[in-house]
Amino acid sequence: MHFNEAGIREESVHYYAAPSALAKSLYYYVSSLGHFYVEPPYYVRRMDFNSFLLLQVEDGALRIASDKGARSVPAGGAMLMDCHRPHCYYAEGPCEFRFVHFNGANSAAFHEAILKRHDGQSIFSNGEPARLFLRQTLERFAGEPKPNEEITSIGLHSTLCALLRDGESPASRDAGRSPVAMTEDYIHQNLSRALTVAELAEVAGYSVCYFTRKFRSETGMTPYHYVLASRISRSKQLLTTTDFTVQRISEEVGFGSPENFIHAFTKETGISPERFRRIPL
């Protein structure tokens, strides 16, 4: 791919997106993204780019300067920047990085929350969540004419959540969270297994009766219906983003058999899994 900008090597790739009206009103959405191999004199300077930038350095280092000061994003690290403000970034040597410009939903509030949590710092030593999201999203943009905007939005949100938690120990992340909230995490981590109310109550540290009342009070659903809804939601994602068979999906989401999965899915959604899979997204 040829680039007019100095310092970008031809093995680099760059994609632009045309977000739908729905994405602009409800989702986090991508305006452009790429995988760049750069070297001096690569230099970007902007006063306002009307987006937020998530960037992850794979090799080398990229120098960043903004009203927050100047720092380098090292190999393996990530950076989040508000491009509405004056900024620049440049290569001091060979560098490989992935990036996405995005907007939408509560991007500005999320950016500010991340900065506040990390004392104004927007460079993160653990860039793995950003790396995973960017790699997967770039693969979708390379292989699909119109990648699914909902999946991209979910991926962006998950990555921003990971940046918000960056550097926290599991104990500190759990501090202050209710037993019900931690039980919800346990459910999502164990959807492929049979889950009983007694087991979930034990995770929360409550009696079965108190747990059932407390869970419904906090989530608006009984534990049974929460597990069922989570399984249906996960199965929808698998139906629309993989070519897994109904047999495998039934195992992945804990229904035990294809027959149980088909019956539950059809009862909850009004259509069969196979028909849902064929509905255009």
PDB file of C-alpha atoms in Angstrom:
ATOM      1  CA  MET A   1       0.000   0.000   0.000  1.00  0.00           C
ATOM      2  CA  HIS A   2       1.429   3.372  -1.000  1.00  0.00           C
ATOM      3  CA  PHE A   3       1.345   6.331   1.422  1.00  0.00           C
ATOM      4  CA  ASN A   4       1.975   9.977   0.655  1.00  0.00           C
ATOM      5  CA  GLU A   5       3.049  10.634   4.230  1.00  0.00           C
ATOM      6  CA  ALA A   6       6.813  10.467   4.824  1.00  0.00           C
ATOM      7  CA  GLY A   7       8.163   7.651   6.970  1.00  0.00           C
ATOM      8  CA  ILE A   8       5.323   5.111   6.513  1.00  0.00           C
ATOM      9  CA  ARG A   9       6.599   1.907   4.921  1.00  0.00           C
ATOM     10  CA  GLU A  10       4.606   0.221   2.144  1.00  0.00           C
ATOM     11  CA  GLU A  11       3.804  -2.948   4.162  1.00  0.00           C
ATOM     12  CA  SER A  12       1.557  -0.768   6.342  1.00  0.00           C
ATOM     13  CA  VAL A  13      -2.243  -0.907   6.020  1.00  0.00           C
ATOM     14  CA  HIS A  14      -4.870   1.747   6.691  1.00  0.00           C
ATOM     15  CA  TYR A  15      -8.683   1.474   6.615  1.00  0.00           C
ATOM     16  CA  TYR A  16     -11.447   4.070   6.816  1.00  0.00           C
ATOM     17  CA  ALA A  17     -14.959   3.387   8.108  1.00  0.00           C
ATOM     18  CA  ALA A  18     -18.296   5.029   7.339  1.00  0.00           C
ATOM     19  CA  PRO A  19     -20.274   4.559  10.583  1.00  0.00           C
ATOM     20  CA  SER A  20     -24.027   4.194  10.309  1.00  0.00           C
ATOM     21  CA  ALA A  21     -26.460   6.626  11.922  1.00  0.00           C
ATOM     22  CA  LEU A  22     -27.246   3.945  14.523  1.00  0.00           C
ATOM     23  CA  ALA A  23     -23.570   3.559  15.393  1.00  0.00           C
ATOM     24  CA  LYS A  24     -23.127   7.318  15.740  1.00  0.00           C
ATOM     25  CA  SER A  25     -26.131   7.595  18.044  1.00  0.00           C
ATOM     26  CA  LEU A  26     -25.599   4.521  20.246  1.00  0.00           C
ATOM     27  CA  TYR A  27     -22.234   2.780  19.776  1.00  0.00           C
ATOM     28  CA  TYR A  28     -18.539   3.331  20.071  1.00  0.00           C
ATOM     29  CA  TYR A  29     -17.560   3.526  16.429  1.00  0.00           C
ATOM     30  CA  VAL A  30     -14.385   3.487  14.348  1.00  0.00           C
ATOM     31  CA  SER A  31     -13.495   6.252  11.905  1.00  0.00           C
ATOM     32  CA  SER A  32     -10.145   4.802  10.824  1.00  0.00           C
ATOM     33  CA  LEU A  33      -7.617   2.200  11.892  1.00  0.00           C
ATOM     34  CA  GLY A  34      -4.361   0.760  10.710  1.00  0.00           C
ATOM     35  CA  HIS A  35      -1.191  -1.240  11.241  1.00  0.00           C
ATOM     36  CA  PHE A  36       1.811   0.979  10.546  1.00  0.00           C
ATOM     37  CA  TYR A  37       5.509   0.309  10.110  1.00  0.00           C
ATOM     38  CA  VAL A  38       7.251   3.677  10.388  1.00  0.00           C
ATOM     39  CA  GLU A  39      10.677   5.247  10.677  1.00  0.00           C
ATOM     40  CA  PRO A  40      12.026   8.804  10.764  1.00  0.00           C
ATOM     41  CA  PRO A  41      10.944  11.276   9.421  1.00  0.00           C
ATOM     42  CA  TYR A  42       7.430   9.987  10.355  1.00  0.00           C
ATOM     43  CA  TYR A  43       5.848  12.865  12.257  1.00  0.00           C
ATOM     44  CA  VAL A  44       2.162  13.688  12.894  1.00  0.00           C
ATOM     45  CA  ARG A  45       1.109  17.044  14.318  1.00  0.00           C
ATOM     46  CA  ARG A  46      -2.524  18.116  14.663  1.00  0.00           C
ATOM     47  CA  MET A  47      -4.492  20.848  16.401  1.00  0.00           C
ATOM     48  CA  ASP A  48      -7.782  18.906  16.329  1.00  0.00           C
ATOM     49  CA  PHE A  49      -8.654  15.568  14.750  1.00  0.00           C
ATOM     50  CA  ASN A  50     -12.196  15.118  16.162  1.00  0.00           C
ATOM     51  CA  SER A  51     -11.572  11.634  17.567  1.00  0.00           C
ATOM     52  CA  PHE A  52     -10.020   9.601  20.342  1.00  0.00           C
ATOM     53  CA  LEU A  53      -6.935   7.529  19.525  1.00  0.00           C
ATOM     54  CA  LEU A  54      -6.107   4.099  20.922  1.00  0.00           C
ATOM     55  CA  LEU A  55      -2.635   2.972  19.914  1.00  0.00           C
ATOM     56  CA  GLN A  56      -0.521  -0.097  20.755  1.00  0.00           C
ATOM     57  CA  VAL A  57       3.195  -0.387  19.965  1.00  0.00           C
ATOM     58  CA  GLU A  58       4.357  -3.806  18.811  1.00  0.00           C
ATOM     59  CA  ASP A  59       8.037  -3.027  18.245  1.00  0.00           C
ATOM     60  CA  GLY A  60      10.286  -0.039  18.794  1.00  0.00           C
ATOM     61  CA  ALA A  61       8.877   3.038  20.501  1.00  0.00           C
ATOM     62  CA  LEU A  62       6.681   5.971  19.512  1.00  0.00           C
ATOM     63  CA  ARG A  63       7.160   9.415  21.012  1.00  0.00           C
ATOM     64  CA  ILE A  64       3.941  11.216  22.065  1.00  0.00           C
ATOM     65  CA  ALA A  65       3.541  14.897  22.911  1.00  0.00           C
ATOM     66  CA  SER A  66       0.399  16.737  24.050  1.00  0.00           C
ATOM     67  CA  ASP A  67      -0.707  19.218  26.681  1.00  0.00           C
ATOM     68  CA  LYS A  68      -0.072  16.380  29.150  1.00  0.00           C
ATOM     69  CA  GLY A  69       3.655  16.412  28.336  1.00  0.00           C
ATOM     70  CA  ALA A  70       5.937  14.210  26.207  1.00  0.00           C
ATOM     71  CA  ARG A  71       6.577  10.505  26.743  1.00  0.00           C
ATOM     72  CA  SER A  72       7.417   7.388  24.761  1.00  0.00           C
ATOM     73  CA  VAL A  73       5.083   4.439  24.284  1.00  0.00           C
ATOM     74  CA  PRO A  74       7.383   1.404  24.580  1.00  0.00           C
ATOM     75  CA  ALA A  75       7.099  -1.925  22.798  1.00  0.00           C
ATOM     76  CA  GLY A  76       4.189  -3.854  24.341  1.00  0.00           C
ATOM     77  CA  GLY A  77       2.596  -0.678  25.679  1.00  0.00           C
ATOM     78  CA  ALA A  78      -0.555   1.207  24.730  1.00  0.00           C
ATOM     79  CA  MET A  79      -1.718   4.805  24.673  1.00  0.00           C
ATOM     80  CA  LEU A  80      -5.086   6.556  24.772  1.00  0.00           C
ATOM     81  CA  MET A  81      -5.297  10.134  23.512  1.00  0.00           C
ATOM     82  CA  ASP A  82      -7.955  12.810  23.074  1.00  0.00           C
ATOM     83  CA  CYS A  83      -7.183  14.064  19.565  1.00  0.00           C
ATOM     84  CA  HIS A  84      -9.580  16.981  19.968  1.00  0.00           C
ATOM     85  CA  ARG A  85      -6.663  18.687  21.734  1.00  0.00           C
ATOM     86  CA  PRO A  86      -3.339  19.701  20.116  1.00  0.00           C
ATOM     87  CA  HIS A  87      -0.999  16.715  19.909  1.00  0.00           C
ATOM     88  CA  CYS A  88       1.806  15.114  17.974  1.00  0.00           C
ATOM     89  CA  TYR A  89       3.546  11.756  17.733  1.00  0.00           C
ATOM     90  CA  TYR A  90       6.616  10.707  15.845  1.00  0.00           C
ATOM     91  CA  ALA A  91       9.186   7.978  15.285  1.00  0.00           C
ATOM     92  CA  GLU A  92      12.692   8.333  16.732  1.00  0.00           C
ATOM     93  CA  GLY A  93      13.611   5.013  15.102  1.00  0.00           C
ATOM     94  CA  PRO A  94      11.910   2.055  13.387  1.00  0.00           C
ATOM     95  CA  CYS A  95       8.538   1.395  14.996  1.00  0.00           C
ATOM     96  CA  GLU A  96       5.556  -0.914  14.420  1.00  0.00           C
ATOM     97  CA  PHE A  97       2.183  -0.013  15.900  1.00  0.00           C
ATOM     98  CA  ARG A  98      -1.568  -0.590  15.509  1.00  0.00           C
ATOM     99  CA  PHE A  99      -4.099   2.149  16.063  1.00  0.00           C
ATOM    100  CA  VAL A 100      -7.771   3.069  15.903  1.00  0.00           C
ATOM    101  CA  HIS A 101      -9.474   6.465  15.819  1.00  0.00           C
ATOM    102  CA  PHE A 102     -12.884   6.213  17.462  1.00  0.00           C
ATOM    103  CA  ASN A 103     -15.800   8.207  18.829  1.00  0.00           C
ATOM    104  CA  GLY A 104     -19.328   7.687  20.065  1.00  0.00           C
ATOM    105  CA  ALA A 105     -21.211   6.582  23.170  1.00  0.00           C
ATOM    106  CA  ASN A 106     -19.511   8.086  26.252  1.00  0.00           C
ATOM    107  CA  SER A 107     -15.985   8.134  24.782  1.00  0.00           C
ATOM    108  CA  ALA A 108     -15.114  11.514  26.296  1.00  0.00           C
ATOM    109  CA  ALA A 109     -16.320  10.555  29.773  1.00  0.00           C
ATOM    110  CA  PHE A 110     -14.506   7.206  29.570  1.00  0.00           C
ATOM    111  CA  HIS A 111     -11.279   8.941  28.522  1.00  0.00           C
ATOM    112  CA  GLU A 112     -11.524  11.363  31.436  1.00  0.00           C
ATOM    113  CA  ALA A 113     -12.287   8.543  33.883  1.00  0.00           C
ATOM    114  CA  ILE A 114      -9.214   6.620  32.717  1.00  0.00           C
ATOM    115  CA  LEU A 115      -6.999   9.697  33.093  1.00  0.00           C
ATOM    116  CA  LYS A 116      -8.408  10.397  36.547  1.00  0.00           C
ATOM    117  CA  ARG A 117      -7.885   6.790  37.662  1.00  0.00           C
ATOM    118  CA  HIS A 118      -4.250   6.935  36.503  1.00  0.00           C
ATOM    119  CA  ASP A 119      -3.340  10.427  37.748  1.00  0.00           C
ATOM    120  CA  GLY A 120      -3.434  11.982  34.300  1.00  0.00           C
ATOM    121  CA  GLN A 121      -1.274   9.319  32.644  1.00  0.00           C
ATOM    122  CA  SER A 122      -2.517   7.867  29.358  1.00  0.00           C
ATOM    123  CA  ILE A 123       0.328   5.461  28.540  1.00  0.00           C
ATOM    124  CA  PHE A 124      -0.001   1.895  29.792  1.00  0.00           C
ATOM    125  CA  SER A 125       2.757  -0.681  30.139  1.00  0.00           C
ATOM    126  CA  ASN A 126       0.335  -3.566  29.557  1.00  0.00           C
ATOM    127  CA  GLY A 127      -0.897  -3.114  25.996  1.00  0.00           C
ATOM    128  CA  GLU A 128      -2.195  -6.667  25.568  1.00  0.00           C
ATOM    129  CA  PRO A 129      -5.947  -5.811  25.754  1.00  0.00           C
ATOM    130  CA  ALA A 130      -5.462  -3.101  23.120  1.00  0.00           C
ATOM    131  CA  ARG A 131      -3.279  -5.405  21.032  1.00  0.00           C
ATOM    132  CA  LEU A 132      -5.914  -8.154  21.024  1.00  0.00           C
ATOM    133  CA  PHE A 133      -8.749  -5.793  20.099  1.00  0.00           C
ATOM    134  CA  LEU A 134      -6.768  -4.019  17.379  1.00  0.00           C
ATOM    135  CA  ARG A 135      -5.481  -7.246  15.834  1.00  0.00           C
ATOM    136  CA  GLN A 136      -8.948  -8.810  15.708  1.00  0.00           C
ATOM    137  CA  THR A 137     -10.577  -5.638  14.387  1.00  0.00           C
ATOM    138  CA  LEU A 138      -7.955  -5.189  11.684  1.00  0.00           C
ATOM    139  CA  GLU A 139      -8.514  -8.786  10.593  1.00  0.00           C
ATOM    140  CA  ARG A 140     -12.259  -8.119  10.272  1.00  0.00           C
ATOM    141  CA  PHE A 141     -11.694  -4.935   8.276  1.00  0.00           C
ATOM    142  CA  ALA A 142      -9.301  -6.782   5.972  1.00  0.00           C
ATOM    143  CA  GLY A 143     -11.742  -9.606   5.348  1.00  0.00           C
ATOM    144  CA  GLU A 144     -15.194  -7.997   5.402  1.00  0.00           C
ATOM    145  CA  PRO A 145     -16.601  -5.109   3.339  1.00  0.00           C
ATOM    146  CA  LYS A 146     -18.701  -3.891   6.284  1.00  0.00           C
ATOM    147  CA  PRO A 147     -17.565  -5.282   9.676  1.00  0.00           C
ATOM    148  CA  ASN A 148     -20.241  -5.666  12.344  1.00  0.00           C
ATOM    149  CA  GLU A 149     -20.489  -2.349  14.198  1.00  0.00           C
ATOM    150  CA  GLU A 150     -21.996  -3.859  17.337  1.00  0.00           C
ATOM    151  CA  ILE A 151     -19.099  -6.295  17.754  1.00  0.00           C
ATOM    152  CA  THR A 152     -16.598  -3.481  17.206  1.00  0.00           C
ATOM    153  CA  SER A 153     -18.387  -1.347  19.814  1.00  0.00           C
ATOM    154  CA  ILE A 154     -18.369  -4.184  22.343  1.00  0.00           C
ATOM    155  CA  GLY A 155     -14.663  -4.757  21.723  1.00  0.00           C
ATOM    156  CA  LEU A 156     -13.851  -1.090  22.198  1.00  0.00           C
ATOM    157  CA  HIS A 157     -15.835  -0.930  25.419  1.00  0.00           C
ATOM    158  CA  SER A 158     -14.090  -4.023  26.811  1.00  0.00           C
ATOM    159  CA  THR A 159     -10.692  -2.567  25.932  1.00  0.00           C
ATOM    160  CA  LEU A 160     -11.472   0.757  27.588  1.00  0.00           C
ATOM    161  CA  CYS A 161     -12.602  -1.129  30.692  1.00  0.00           C
ATOM    162  CA  ALA A 162      -9.280  -3.002  30.703  1.00  0.00           C
ATOM    163  CA  LEU A 163      -7.370   0.298  30.491  1.00  0.00           C
ATOM    164  CA  LEU A 164      -9.441   1.662  33.356  1.00  0.00           C
ATOM    165  CA  ARG A 165      -8.391  -1.355  35.469  1.00  0.00           C
ATOM    166  CA  ASP A 166      -4.753  -1.349  34.300  1.00  0.00           C
ATOM    167  CA  GLY A 167      -2.337  -2.018  37.121  1.00  0.00           C
ATOM    168  CA  GLU A 168      -4.961  -3.080  39.645  1.00  0.00           C
ATOM    169  CA  SER A 169      -4.644  -6.347  41.490  1.00  0.00           C
ATOM    170  CA  PRO A 170      -7.617  -8.735  41.447  1.00  0.00           C
ATOM    171  CA  ALA A 171      -8.182  -7.921  45.118  1.00  0.00           C
ATOM    172  CA  SER A 172      -8.329  -4.172  44.502  1.00  0.00           C
ATOM    173  CA  ARG A 173     -10.661  -4.624  41.548  1.00  0.00           C
ATOM    174  CA  ASP A 174     -13.047  -6.592  43.740  1.00  0.00           C
ATOM    175  CA  ALA A 175     -12.869  -4.163  46.653  1.00  0.00           C
ATOM    176  CA  GLY A 176     -16.199  -2.469  47.177  1.00  0.00           C
ATOM    177  CA  ARG A 177     -18.032  -4.665  44.683  1.00  0.00           C
ATOM    178  CA  SER A 178     -21.114  -6.448  45.938  1.00  0.00           C
ATOM    179  CA  PRO A 179     -21.202 -10.248  46.245  1.00  0.00           C
ATOM    180  CA  VAL A 180     -23.950 -10.253  43.614  1.00  0.00           C
ATOM    181  CA  ALA A 181     -21.735  -8.379  41.137  1.00  0.00           C
ATOM    182  CA  MET A 182     -18.909 -10.857  41.693  1.00  0.00           C
ATOM    183  CA  THR A 183     -21.384 -13.702  41.245  1.00  0.00           C
ATOM    184  CA  GLU A 184     -22.393 -12.225  37.887  1.00  0.00           C
ATOM    185  CA  ASP A 185     -18.729 -12.395  36.843  1.00  0.00           C
ATOM    186  CA  TYR A 186     -18.608 -16.015  38.002  1.00  0.00           C
ATOM    187  CA  ILE A 187     -21.659 -16.860  35.897  1.00  0.00           C
ATOM    188  CA  HIS A 188     -20.137 -15.377  32.731  1.00  0.00           C
ATOM    189  CA  GLN A 189     -16.857 -17.193  33.349  1.00  0.00           C
ATOM    190  CA  ASN A 190     -18.615 -20.543  33.776  1.00  0.00           C
ATOM    191  CA  LEU A 191     -21.443 -20.515  31.220  1.00  0.00           C
ATOM    192  CA  SER A 192     -20.341 -23.828  29.717  1.00  0.00           C
ATOM    193  CA  ARG A 193     -20.951 -25.636  33.034  1.00  0.00           C
ATOM    194  CA  ALA A 194     -24.133 -26.601  34.821  1.00  0.00           C
ATOM    195  CA  LEU A 195     -24.767 -23.875  37.408  1.00  0.00           C
ATOM    196  CA  THR A 196     -27.053 -24.307  40.399  1.00  0.00           C
ATOM    197  CA  VAL A 197     -28.502 -21.627  42.650  1.00  0.00           C
ATOM    198  CA  ALA A 198     -26.832 -23.356  45.600  1.00  0.00           C
ATOM    199  CA  GLU A 199     -23.415 -23.021  43.945  1.00  0.00           C
ATOM    200  CA  LEU A 200     -23.997 -19.357  43.125  1.00  0.00           C
ATOM    201  CA  ALA A 201     -25.199 -18.655  46.665  1.00  0.00           C
ATOM    202  CA  GLU A 202     -21.986 -20.232  47.973  1.00  0.00           C
ATOM    203  CA  VAL A 203     -19.912 -17.969  45.691  1.00  0.00           C
ATOM    204  CA  ALA A 204     -21.738 -14.936  47.097  1.00  0.00           C
ATOM    205  CA  GLY A 205     -21.430 -16.196  50.659  1.00  0.00           C
ATOM    206  CA  TYR A 206     -25.198 -16.111  51.259  1.00  0.00           C
ATOM    207  CA  SER A 207     -27.867 -18.650  52.075  1.00  0.00           C
ATOM    208  CA  VAL A 208     -29.874 -19.788  49.058  1.00  0.00           C
ATOM    209  CA  CYS A 209     -33.026 -17.939  50.109  1.00  0.00           C
ATOM    210  CA  TYR A 210     -31.251 -14.669  50.916  1.00  0.00           C
ATOM    211  CA  PHE A 211     -29.105 -14.897  47.767  1.00  0.00           C
ATOM    212  CA  THR A 212     -32.156 -15.359  45.543  1.00  0.00           C
ATOM    213  CA  ARG A 213     -33.856 -12.291  47.036  1.00  0.00           C
ATOM    214  CA  LYS A 214     -30.680 -10.201  46.961  1.00  0.00           C
ATOM    215  CA  PHE A 215     -29.806 -11.220  43.387  1.00  0.00           C
ATOM    216  CA  ARG A 216     -33.249 -10.328  42.102  1.00  0.00           C
ATOM    217  CA  SER A 217     -33.169  -7.013  43.965  1.00  0.00           C
ATOM    218  CA  GLU A 218     -29.846  -6.001  42.336  1.00  0.00           C
ATOM    219  CA  THR A 219     -30.291  -7.417  38.827  1.00  0.00           C
ATOM    220  CA  GLY A 220     -34.054  -7.455  38.316  1.00  0.00           C
ATOM    221  CA  MET A 221     -33.921 -11.186  37.493  1.00  0.00           C
ATOM    222  CA  THR A 222     -33.872 -14.449  39.357  1.00  0.00           C
ATOM    223  CA  PRO A 223     -30.539 -16.313  39.246  1.00  0.00           C
ATOM    224  CA  TYR A 224     -32.110 -18.894  36.902  1.00  0.00           C
ATOM    225  CA  HIS A 225     -33.303 -16.288  34.413  1.00  0.00           C
ATOM    226  CA  TYR A 226     -30.012 -14.375  34.603  1.00  0.00           C
ATOM    227  CA  VAL A 227     -28.063 -17.522  33.704  1.00  0.00           C
ATOM    228  CA  LEU A 228     -30.519 -18.318  30.908  1.00  0.00           C
ATOM    229  CA  ALA A 229     -30.355 -14.774  29.504  1.00  0.00           C
ATOM    230  CA  SER A 230     -26.555 -14.851  29.641  1.00  0.00           C
ATOM    231  CA  ARG A 231     -26.479 -18.152  27.763  1.00  0.00           C
ATOM    232  CA  ILE A 232     -28.866 -16.893  25.101  1.00  0.00           C
ATOM    233  CA  SER A 233     -26.848 -13.684  24.709  1.00  0.00           C
ATOM    234  CA  ARG A 234     -23.578 -15.602  24.362  1.00  0.00           C
ATOM    235  CA  SER A 235     -25.140 -18.020  21.871  1.00  0.00           C
ATOM    236  CA  LYS A 236     -26.316 -15.088  19.719  1.00  0.00           C
ATOM    237  CA  GLN A 237     -22.759 -13.805  19.590  1.00  0.00           C
ATOM    238  CA  LEU A 238     -21.441 -17.233  18.584  1.00  0.00           C
ATOM    239  CA  LEU A 239     -24.150 -17.671  15.948  1.00  0.00           C
ATOM    240  CA  THR A 240     -23.303 -14.364  14.296  1.00  0.00           C
ATOM    241  CA  THR A 241     -19.507 -14.322  14.657  1.00  0.00           C
ATOM    242  CA  THR A 242     -18.458 -17.982  14.212  1.00  0.00           C
ATOM    243  CA  ASP A 243     -19.260 -20.974  12.043  1.00  0.00           C
ATOM    244  CA  PHE A 244     -19.627 -23.229  15.096  1.00  0.00           C
ATOM    245  CA  THR A 245     -22.218 -25.972  14.754  1.00  0.00           C
ATOM    246  CA  VAL A 246     -25.350 -25.903  16.899  1.00  0.00           C
ATOM    247  CA  GLN A 247     -23.881 -28.886  18.760  1.00  0.00           C
ATOM    248  CA  ARG A 248     -20.737 -26.961  19.679  1.00  0.00           C
ATOM    249  CA  ILE A 249     -22.608 -23.790  20.623  1.00  0.00           C
ATOM    250  CA  SER A 250     -24.904 -25.787  22.890  1.00  0.00           C
ATOM    251  CA  GLU A 251     -21.781 -27.083  24.665  1.00  0.00           C
ATOM    252  CA  GLU A 252     -20.087 -23.667  24.799  1.00  0.00           C
ATOM    253  CA  VAL A 253     -23.069 -22.046  26.531  1.00  0.00           C
ATOM    254  CA  GLY A 254     -23.982 -24.903  28.828  1.00  0.00           C
ATOM    255  CA  PHE A 255     -27.254 -26.238  27.440  1.00  0.00           C
ATOM    256  CA  GLY A 256     -25.999 -29.812  27.471  1.00  0.00           C
ATOM    257  CA  SER A 257     -27.534 -30.897  24.189  1.00  0.00           C
ATOM    258  CA  PRO A 258     -28.542 -29.329  20.851  1.00  0.00           C
ATOM    259  CA  GLU A 259     -32.177 -30.173  21.560  1.00  0.00           C
ATOM    260  CA  ASN A 260     -32.162 -28.277  24.865  1.00  0.00           C
ATOM    261  CA  PHE A 261     -30.390 -25.346  23.229  1.00  0.00           C
ATOM    262  CA  ILE A 262     -32.785 -25.148  20.265  1.00  0.00           C
ATOM    263  CA  HIS A 263     -35.827 -25.389  22.554  1.00  0.00           C
ATOM    264  CA  ALA A 264     -34.583 -22.697  24.959  1.00  0.00           C
ATOM    265  CA  PHE A 265     -33.368 -20.361  22.212  1.00  0.00           C
ATOM    266  CA  THR A 266     -36.615 -20.632  20.246  1.00  0.00           C
ATOM    267  CA  LYS A 267     -38.724 -20.095  23.362  1.00  0.00           C
ATOM    268  CA  GLU A 268     -36.764 -16.991  24.375  1.00  0.00           C
ATOM    269  CA  THR A 269     -36.357 -15.356  20.938  1.00  0.00           C
ATOM    270  CA  GLY A 270     -39.287 -16.694  18.924  1.00  0.00           C
ATOM    271  CA  ILE A 271     -37.027 -18.082  16.173  1.00  0.00           C
ATOM    272  CA  SER A 272     -34.663 -21.042  15.840  1.00  0.00           C
ATOM    273  CA  PRO A 273     -30.875 -20.656  16.134  1.00  0.00           C
ATOM    274  CA  GLU A 274     -30.384 -21.472  12.456  1.00  0.00           C
ATOM    275  CA  ARG A 275     -32.929 -18.870  11.398  1.00  0.00           C
ATOM    276  CA  PHE A 276     -31.338 -16.295  13.701  1.00  0.00           C
ATOM    277  CA  ARG A 277     -27.972 -17.031  12.108  1.00  0.00           C
ATOM    278  CA  ARG A 278     -29.373 -16.284   8.633  1.00  0.00           C
ATOM    279  CA  ILE A 279     -30.880 -12.910   9.593  1.00  0.00           C
ATOM    280  CA  PRO A 280     -28.743 -10.108   8.108  1.00  0.00           C
ATOM    281  CA  LEU A 281     -27.004  -8.050  10.760  1.00  0.00           C
TER     282      LEU A 281
END
